[in-house]
CSV table of N, CA, C and O in Angstrom, one decimal:
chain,number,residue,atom,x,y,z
A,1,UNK,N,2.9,-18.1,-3.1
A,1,UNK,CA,3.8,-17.7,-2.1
A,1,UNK,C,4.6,-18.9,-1.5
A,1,UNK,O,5.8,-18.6,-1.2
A,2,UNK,N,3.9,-20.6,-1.4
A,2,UNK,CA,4.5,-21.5,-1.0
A,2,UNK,C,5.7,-21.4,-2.1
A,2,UNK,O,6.8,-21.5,-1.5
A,3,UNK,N,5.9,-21.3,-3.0
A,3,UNK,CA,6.8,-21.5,-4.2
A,3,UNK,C,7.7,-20.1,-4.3
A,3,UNK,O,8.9,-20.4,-4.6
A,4,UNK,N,7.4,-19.0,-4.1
A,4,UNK,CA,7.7,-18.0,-4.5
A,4,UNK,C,7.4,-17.0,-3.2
A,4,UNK,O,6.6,-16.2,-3.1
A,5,UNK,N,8.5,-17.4,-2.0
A,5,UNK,CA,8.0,-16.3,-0.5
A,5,UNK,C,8.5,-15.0,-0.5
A,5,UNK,O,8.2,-14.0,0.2
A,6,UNK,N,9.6,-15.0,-1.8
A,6,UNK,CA,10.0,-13.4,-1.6
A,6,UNK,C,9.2,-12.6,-3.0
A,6,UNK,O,9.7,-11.5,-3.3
A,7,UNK,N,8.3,-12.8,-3.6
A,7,UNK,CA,7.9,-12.2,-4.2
A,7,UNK,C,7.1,-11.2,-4.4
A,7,UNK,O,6.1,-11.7,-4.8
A,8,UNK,N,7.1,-10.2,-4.3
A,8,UNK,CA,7.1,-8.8,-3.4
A,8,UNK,C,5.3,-8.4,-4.4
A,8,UNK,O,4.7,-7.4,-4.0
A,9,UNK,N,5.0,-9.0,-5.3
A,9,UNK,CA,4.0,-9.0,-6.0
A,9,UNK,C,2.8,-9.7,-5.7
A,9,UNK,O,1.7,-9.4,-5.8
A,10,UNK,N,3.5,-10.8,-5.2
A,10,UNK,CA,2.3,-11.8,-4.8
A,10,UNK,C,2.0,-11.2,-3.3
A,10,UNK,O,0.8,-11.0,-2.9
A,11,UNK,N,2.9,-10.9,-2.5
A,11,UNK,CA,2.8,-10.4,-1.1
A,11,UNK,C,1.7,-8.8,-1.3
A,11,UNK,O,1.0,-8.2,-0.4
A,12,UNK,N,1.8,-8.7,-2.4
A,12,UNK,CA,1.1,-7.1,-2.6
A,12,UNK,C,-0.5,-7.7,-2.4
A,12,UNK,O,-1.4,-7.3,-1.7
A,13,UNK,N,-0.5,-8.9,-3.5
A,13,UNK,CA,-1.9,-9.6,-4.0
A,13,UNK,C,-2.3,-10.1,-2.6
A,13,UNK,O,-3.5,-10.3,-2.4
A,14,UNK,N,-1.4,-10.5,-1.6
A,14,UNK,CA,-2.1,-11.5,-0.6
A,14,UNK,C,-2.6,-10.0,0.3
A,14,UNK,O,-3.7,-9.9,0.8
A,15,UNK,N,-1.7,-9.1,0.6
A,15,UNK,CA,-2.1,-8.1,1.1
A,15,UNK,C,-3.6,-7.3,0.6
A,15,UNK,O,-4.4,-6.9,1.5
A,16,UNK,N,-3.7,-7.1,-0.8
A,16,UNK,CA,-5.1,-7.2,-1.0
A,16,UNK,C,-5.8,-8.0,-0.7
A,16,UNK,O,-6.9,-7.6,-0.3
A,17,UNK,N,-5.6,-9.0,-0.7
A,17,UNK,CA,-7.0,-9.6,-0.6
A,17,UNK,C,-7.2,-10.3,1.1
A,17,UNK,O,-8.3,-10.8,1.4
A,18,UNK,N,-6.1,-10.1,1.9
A,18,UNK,CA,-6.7,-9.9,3.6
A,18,UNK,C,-7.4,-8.5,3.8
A,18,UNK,O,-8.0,-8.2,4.9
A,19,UNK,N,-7.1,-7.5,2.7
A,19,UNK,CA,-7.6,-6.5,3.1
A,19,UNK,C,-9.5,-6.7,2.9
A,19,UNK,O,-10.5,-6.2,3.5
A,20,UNK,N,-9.4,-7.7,1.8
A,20,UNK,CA,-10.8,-7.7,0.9
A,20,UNK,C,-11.9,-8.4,1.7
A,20,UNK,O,-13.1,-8.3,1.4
A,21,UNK,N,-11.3,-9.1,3.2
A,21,UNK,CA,-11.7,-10.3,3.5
A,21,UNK,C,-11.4,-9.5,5.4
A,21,UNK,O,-11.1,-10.0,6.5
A,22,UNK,N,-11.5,-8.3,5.0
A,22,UNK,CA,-11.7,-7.6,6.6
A,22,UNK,C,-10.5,-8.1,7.6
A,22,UNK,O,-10.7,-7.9,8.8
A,23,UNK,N,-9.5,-8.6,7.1
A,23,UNK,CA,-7.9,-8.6,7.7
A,23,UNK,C,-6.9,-7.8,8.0
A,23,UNK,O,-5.7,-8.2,8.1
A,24,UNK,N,-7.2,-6.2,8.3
A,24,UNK,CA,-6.3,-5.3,8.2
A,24,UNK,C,-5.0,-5.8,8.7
A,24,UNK,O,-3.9,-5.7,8.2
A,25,UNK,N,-5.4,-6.2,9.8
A,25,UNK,CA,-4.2,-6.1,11.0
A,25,UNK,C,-3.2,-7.4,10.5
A,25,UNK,O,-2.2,-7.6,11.2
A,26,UNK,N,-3.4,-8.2,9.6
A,26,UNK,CA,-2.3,-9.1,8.7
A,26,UNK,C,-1.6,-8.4,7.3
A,26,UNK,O,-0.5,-8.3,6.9
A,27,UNK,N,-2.8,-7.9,6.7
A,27,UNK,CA,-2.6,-6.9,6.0
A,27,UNK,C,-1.4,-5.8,6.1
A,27,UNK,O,-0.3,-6.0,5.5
A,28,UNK,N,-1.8,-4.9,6.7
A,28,UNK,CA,-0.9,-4.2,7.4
A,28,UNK,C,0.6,-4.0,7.1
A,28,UNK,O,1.1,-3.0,6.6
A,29,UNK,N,1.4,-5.4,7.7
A,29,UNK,CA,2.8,-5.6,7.9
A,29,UNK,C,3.4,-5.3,6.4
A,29,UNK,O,4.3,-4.6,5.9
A,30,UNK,N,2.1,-6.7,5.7
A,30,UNK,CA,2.9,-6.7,4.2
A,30,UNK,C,3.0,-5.6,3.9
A,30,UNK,O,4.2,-5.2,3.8
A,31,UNK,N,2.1,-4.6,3.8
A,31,UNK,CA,2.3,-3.2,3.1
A,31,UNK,C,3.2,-2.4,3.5
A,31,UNK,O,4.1,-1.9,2.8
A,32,UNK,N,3.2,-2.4,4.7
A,32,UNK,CA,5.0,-1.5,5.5
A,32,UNK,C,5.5,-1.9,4.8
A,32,UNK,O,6.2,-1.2,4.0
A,33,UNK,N,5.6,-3.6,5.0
A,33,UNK,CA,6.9,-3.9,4.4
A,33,UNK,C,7.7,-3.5,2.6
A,33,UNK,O,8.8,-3.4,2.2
A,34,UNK,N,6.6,-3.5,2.1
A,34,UNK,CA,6.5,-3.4,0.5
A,34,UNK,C,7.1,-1.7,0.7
A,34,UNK,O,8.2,-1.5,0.2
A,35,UNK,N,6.6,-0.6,1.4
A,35,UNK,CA,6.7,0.5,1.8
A,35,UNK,C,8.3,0.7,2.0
A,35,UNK,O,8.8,1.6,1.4
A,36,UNK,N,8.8,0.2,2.6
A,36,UNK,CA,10.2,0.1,3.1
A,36,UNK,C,11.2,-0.1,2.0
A,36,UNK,O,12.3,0.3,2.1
A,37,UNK,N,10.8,-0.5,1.4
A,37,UNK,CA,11.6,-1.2,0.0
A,37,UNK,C,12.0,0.0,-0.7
A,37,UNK,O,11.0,0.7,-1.0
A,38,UNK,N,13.1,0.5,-1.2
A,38,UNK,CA,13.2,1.6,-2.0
A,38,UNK,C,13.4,1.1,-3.8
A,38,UNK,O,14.3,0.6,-4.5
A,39,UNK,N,12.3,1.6,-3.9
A,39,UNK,CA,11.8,1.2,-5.8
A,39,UNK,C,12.7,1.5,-7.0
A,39,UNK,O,12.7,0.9,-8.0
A,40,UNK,N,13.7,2.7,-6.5
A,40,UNK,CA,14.5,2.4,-7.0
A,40,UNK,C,16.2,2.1,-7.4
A,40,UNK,O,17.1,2.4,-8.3
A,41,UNK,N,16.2,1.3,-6.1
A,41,UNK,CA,17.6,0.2,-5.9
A,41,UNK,C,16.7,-1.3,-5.7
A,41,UNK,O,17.5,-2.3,-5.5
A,42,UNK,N,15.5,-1.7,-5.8
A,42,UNK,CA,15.5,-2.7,-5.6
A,42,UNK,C,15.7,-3.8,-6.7
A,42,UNK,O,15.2,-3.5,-7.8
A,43,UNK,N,16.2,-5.0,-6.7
A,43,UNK,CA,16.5,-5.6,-7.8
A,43,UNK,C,16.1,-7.1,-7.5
A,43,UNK,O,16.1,-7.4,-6.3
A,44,UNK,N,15.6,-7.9,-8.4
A,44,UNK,CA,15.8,-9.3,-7.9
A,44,UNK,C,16.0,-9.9,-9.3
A,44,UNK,O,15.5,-9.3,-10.3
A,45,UNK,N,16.7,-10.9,-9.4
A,45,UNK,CA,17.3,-11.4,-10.7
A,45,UNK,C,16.1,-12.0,-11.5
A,45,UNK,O,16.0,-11.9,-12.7
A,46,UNK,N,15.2,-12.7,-10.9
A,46,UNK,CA,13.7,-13.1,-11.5
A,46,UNK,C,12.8,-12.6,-12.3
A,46,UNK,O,12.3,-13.0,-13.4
A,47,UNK,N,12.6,-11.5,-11.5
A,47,UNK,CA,11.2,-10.7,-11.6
A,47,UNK,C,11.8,-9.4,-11.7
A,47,UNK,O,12.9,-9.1,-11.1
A,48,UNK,N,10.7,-8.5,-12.8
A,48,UNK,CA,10.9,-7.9,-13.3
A,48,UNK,C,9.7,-6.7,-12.6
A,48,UNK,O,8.6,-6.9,-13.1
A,49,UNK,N,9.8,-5.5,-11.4
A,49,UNK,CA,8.9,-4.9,-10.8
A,49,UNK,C,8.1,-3.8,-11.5
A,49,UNK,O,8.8,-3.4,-12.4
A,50,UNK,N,7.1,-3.1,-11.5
A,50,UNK,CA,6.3,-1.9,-12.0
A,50,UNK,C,6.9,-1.4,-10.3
A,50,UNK,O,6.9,-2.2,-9.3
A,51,UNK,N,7.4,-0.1,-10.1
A,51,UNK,CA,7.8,0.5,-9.2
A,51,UNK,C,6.6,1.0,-8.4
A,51,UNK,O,6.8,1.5,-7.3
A,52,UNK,N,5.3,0.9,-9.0
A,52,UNK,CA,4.2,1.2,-8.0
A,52,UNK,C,4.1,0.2,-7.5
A,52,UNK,O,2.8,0.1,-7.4
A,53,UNK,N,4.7,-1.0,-6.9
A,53,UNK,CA,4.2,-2.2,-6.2
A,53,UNK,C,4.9,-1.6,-4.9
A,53,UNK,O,4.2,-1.5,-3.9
A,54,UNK,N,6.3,-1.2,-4.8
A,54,UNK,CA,6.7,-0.4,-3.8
A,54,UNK,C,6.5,1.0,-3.6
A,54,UNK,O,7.5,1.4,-3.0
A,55,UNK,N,5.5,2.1,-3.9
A,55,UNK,CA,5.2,3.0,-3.8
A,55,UNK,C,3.8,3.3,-3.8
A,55,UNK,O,3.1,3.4,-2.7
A,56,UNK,N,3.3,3.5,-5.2
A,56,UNK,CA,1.5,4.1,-5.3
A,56,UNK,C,0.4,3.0,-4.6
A,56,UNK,O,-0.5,3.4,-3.8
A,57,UNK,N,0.6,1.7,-4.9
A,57,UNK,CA,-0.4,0.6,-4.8
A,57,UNK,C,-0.2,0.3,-3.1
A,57,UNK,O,-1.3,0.4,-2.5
A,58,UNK,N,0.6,0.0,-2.5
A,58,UNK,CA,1.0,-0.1,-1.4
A,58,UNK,C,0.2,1.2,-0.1
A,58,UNK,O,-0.5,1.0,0.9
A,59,UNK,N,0.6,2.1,-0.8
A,59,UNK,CA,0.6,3.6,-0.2
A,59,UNK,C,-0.9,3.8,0.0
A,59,UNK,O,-1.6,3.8,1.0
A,60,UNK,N,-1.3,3.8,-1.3
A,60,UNK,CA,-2.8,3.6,-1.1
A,60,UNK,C,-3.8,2.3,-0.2
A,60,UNK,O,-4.6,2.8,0.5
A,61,UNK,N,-3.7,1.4,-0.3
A,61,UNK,CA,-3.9,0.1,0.2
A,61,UNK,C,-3.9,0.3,1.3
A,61,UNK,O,-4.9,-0.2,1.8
A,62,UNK,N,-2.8,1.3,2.4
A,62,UNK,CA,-2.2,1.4,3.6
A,62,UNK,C,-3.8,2.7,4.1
A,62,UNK,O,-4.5,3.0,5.1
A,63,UNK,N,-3.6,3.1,2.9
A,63,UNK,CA,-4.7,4.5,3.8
A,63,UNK,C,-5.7,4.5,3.5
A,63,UNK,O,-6.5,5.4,3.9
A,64,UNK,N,-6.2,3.0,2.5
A,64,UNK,CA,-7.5,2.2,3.2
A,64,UNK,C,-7.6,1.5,4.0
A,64,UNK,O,-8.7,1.3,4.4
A,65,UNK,N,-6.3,0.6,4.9
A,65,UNK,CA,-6.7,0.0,5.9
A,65,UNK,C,-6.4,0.9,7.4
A,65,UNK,O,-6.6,0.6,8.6
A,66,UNK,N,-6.0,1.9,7.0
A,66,UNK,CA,-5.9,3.0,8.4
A,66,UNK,C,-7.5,3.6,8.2
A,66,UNK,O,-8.2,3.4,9.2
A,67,UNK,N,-8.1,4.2,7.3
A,67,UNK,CA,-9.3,4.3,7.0
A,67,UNK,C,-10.2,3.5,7.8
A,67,UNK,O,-10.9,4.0,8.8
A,68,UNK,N,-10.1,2.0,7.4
A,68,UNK,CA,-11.0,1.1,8.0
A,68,UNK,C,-10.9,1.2,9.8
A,68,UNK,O,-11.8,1.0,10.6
A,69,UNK,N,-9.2,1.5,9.9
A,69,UNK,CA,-9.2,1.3,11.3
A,69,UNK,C,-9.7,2.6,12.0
A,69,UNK,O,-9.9,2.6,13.2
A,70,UNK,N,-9.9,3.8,11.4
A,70,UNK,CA,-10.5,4.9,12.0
A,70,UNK,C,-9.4,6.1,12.2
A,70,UNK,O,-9.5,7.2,12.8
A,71,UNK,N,-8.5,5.4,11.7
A,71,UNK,CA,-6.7,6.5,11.6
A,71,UNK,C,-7.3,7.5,10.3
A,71,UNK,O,-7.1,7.4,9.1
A,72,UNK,N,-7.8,8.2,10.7
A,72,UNK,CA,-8.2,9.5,9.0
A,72,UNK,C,-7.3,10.3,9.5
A,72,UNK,O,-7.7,11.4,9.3
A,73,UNK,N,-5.6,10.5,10.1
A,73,UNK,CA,-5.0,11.1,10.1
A,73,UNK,C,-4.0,10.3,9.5
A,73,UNK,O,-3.4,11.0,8.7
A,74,UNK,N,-3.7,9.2,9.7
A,74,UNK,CA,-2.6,8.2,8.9
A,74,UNK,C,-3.4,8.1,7.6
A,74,UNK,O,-2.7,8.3,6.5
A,75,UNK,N,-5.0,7.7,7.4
A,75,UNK,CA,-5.3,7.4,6.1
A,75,UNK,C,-4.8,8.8,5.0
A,75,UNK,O,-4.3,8.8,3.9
A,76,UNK,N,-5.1,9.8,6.0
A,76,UNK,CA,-4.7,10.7,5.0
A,76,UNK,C,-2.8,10.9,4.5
A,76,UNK,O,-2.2,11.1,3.5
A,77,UNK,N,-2.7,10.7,5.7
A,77,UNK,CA,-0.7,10.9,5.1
A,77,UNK,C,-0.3,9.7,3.7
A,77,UNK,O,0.6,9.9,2.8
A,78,UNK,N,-1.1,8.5,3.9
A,78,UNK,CA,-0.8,7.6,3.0
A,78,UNK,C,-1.3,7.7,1.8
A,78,UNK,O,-0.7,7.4,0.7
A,79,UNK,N,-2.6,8.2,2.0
A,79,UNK,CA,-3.0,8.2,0.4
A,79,UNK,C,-2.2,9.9,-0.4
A,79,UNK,O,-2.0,10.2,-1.6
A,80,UNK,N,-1.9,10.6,0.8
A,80,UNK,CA,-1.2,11.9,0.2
A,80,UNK,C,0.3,11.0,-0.5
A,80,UNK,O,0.9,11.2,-1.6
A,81,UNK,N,0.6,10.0,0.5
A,81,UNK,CA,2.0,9.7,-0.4
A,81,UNK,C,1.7,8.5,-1.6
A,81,UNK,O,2.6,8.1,-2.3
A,82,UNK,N,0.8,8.3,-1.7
A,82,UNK,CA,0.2,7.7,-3.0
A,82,UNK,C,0.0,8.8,-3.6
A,82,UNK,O,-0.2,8.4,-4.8
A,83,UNK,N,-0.2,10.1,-3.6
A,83,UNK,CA,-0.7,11.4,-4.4
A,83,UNK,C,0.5,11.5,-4.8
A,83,UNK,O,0.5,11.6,-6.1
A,84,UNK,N,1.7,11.6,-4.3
A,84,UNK,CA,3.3,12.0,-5.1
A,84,UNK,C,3.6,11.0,-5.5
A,84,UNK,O,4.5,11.1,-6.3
A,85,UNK,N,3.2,9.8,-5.3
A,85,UNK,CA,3.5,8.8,-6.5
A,85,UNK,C,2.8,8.7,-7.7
A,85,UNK,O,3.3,7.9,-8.6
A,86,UNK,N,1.7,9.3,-7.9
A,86,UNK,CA,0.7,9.7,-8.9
A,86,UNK,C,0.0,10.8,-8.9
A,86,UNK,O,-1.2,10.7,-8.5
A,87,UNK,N,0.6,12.3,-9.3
A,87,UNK,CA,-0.2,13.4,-9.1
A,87,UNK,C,-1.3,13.8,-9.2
A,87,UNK,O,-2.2,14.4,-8.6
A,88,UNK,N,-1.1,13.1,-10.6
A,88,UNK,CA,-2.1,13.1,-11.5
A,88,UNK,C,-3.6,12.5,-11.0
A,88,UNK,O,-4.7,12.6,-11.6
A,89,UNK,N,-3.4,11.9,-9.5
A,89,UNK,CA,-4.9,11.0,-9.2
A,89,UNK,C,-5.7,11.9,-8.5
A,89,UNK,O,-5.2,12.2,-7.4
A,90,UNK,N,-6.8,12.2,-9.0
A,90,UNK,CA,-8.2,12.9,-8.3
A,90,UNK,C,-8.8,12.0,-7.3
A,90,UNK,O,-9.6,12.4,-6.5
A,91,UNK,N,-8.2,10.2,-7.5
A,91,UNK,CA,-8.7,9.5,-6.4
A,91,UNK,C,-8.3,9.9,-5.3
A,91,UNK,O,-9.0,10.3,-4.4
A,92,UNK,N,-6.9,9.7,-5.3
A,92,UNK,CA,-6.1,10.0,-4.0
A,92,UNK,C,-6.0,11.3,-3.2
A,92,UNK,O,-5.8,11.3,-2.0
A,93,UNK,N,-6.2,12.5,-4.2
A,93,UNK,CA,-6.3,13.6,-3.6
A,93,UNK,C,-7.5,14.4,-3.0
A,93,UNK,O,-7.5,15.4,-2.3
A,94,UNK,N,-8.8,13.4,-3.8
A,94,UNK,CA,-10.1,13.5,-3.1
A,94,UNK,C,-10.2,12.7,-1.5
A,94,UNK,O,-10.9,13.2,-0.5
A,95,UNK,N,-9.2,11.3,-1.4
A,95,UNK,CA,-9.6,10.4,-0.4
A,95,UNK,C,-8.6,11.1,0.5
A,95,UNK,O,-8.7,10.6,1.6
A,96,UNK,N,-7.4,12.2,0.4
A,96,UNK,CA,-6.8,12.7,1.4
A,96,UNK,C,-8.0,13.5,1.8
A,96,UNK,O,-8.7,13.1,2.8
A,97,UNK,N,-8.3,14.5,1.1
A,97,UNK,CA,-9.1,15.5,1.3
A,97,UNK,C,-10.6,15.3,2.4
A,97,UNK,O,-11.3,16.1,3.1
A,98,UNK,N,-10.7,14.0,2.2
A,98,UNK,CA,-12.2,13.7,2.8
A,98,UNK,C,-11.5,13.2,4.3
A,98,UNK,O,-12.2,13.5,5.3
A,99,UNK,N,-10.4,12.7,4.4
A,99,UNK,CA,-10.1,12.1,5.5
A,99,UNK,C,-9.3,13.2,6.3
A,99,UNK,O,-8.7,12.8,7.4
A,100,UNK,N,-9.2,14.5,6.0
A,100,UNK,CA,-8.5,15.6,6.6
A,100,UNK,C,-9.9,16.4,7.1
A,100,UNK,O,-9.8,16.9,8.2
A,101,UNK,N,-11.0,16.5,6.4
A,101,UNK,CA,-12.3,17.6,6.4
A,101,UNK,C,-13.6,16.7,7.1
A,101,UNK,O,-14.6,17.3,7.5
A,102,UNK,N,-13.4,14.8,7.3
A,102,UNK,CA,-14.1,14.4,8.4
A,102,UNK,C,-13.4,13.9,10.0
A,102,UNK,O,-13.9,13.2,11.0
A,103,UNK,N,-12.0,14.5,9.8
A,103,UNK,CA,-11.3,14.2,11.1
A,103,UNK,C,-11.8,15.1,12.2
A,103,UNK,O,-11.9,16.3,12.3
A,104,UNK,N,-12.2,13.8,13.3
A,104,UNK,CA,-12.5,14.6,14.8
A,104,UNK,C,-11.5,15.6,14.7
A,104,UNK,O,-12.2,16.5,14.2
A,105,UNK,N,-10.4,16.0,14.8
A,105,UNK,CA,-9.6,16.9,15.1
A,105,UNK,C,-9.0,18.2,13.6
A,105,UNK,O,-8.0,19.0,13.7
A,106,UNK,N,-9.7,18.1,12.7
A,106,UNK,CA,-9.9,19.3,11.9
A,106,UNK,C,-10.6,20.3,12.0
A,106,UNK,O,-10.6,21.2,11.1
């Protein structure tokens, strides 16, 4: 990142791994931020993106660290928008599911 501060990849990787290392609340920003990014107008003349670094990977990430913080109403909206970026995942649509059916308020 010293070398490379806009690199929206490595920002993904540092965002994992404050998450790995019980850092949500640093964590956090990057993923909004990656979130905000629309996947498909973004360009950088460098680097070449997989569009899940601004969508599935992000989305998910986000509704493990709302998870950790005890938000099972945000973890669920995030990992449901990781579910429309991959329908196809039984992960994502079991970890909405559990965080909708153990919410105080379900």
């Amino acid at each position: 990142l010293a070398d490379h501060p806009t690199h929206r990849g490595l920002h993904l990787a540092l965002a994992l791994q404050l998450f790995a290392n019980r850092r949500e609340a640093e964590a956090r920003p990057l993923v909004e931020a990656l979130l905000r990014e629309d996947a498909e107008r973004f360009f950088d003349p460098l680097v070449a993106y997989d569009k899940r670094v601004f969508t599935e990977l992000p989305a998910v990430l986000l509704g493990d660290i709302l998870l950790r913080q005890g938000d099972r109403t945000g973890a669920a909206a995030a990992y449901l928008r990781a579910l429309a970026s991959n329908p196809g995942s039984a992960e994502y649509r079991a970890k909405a599911a559990l965080c909708v059916a153990i919410s105080p308020t379900a």
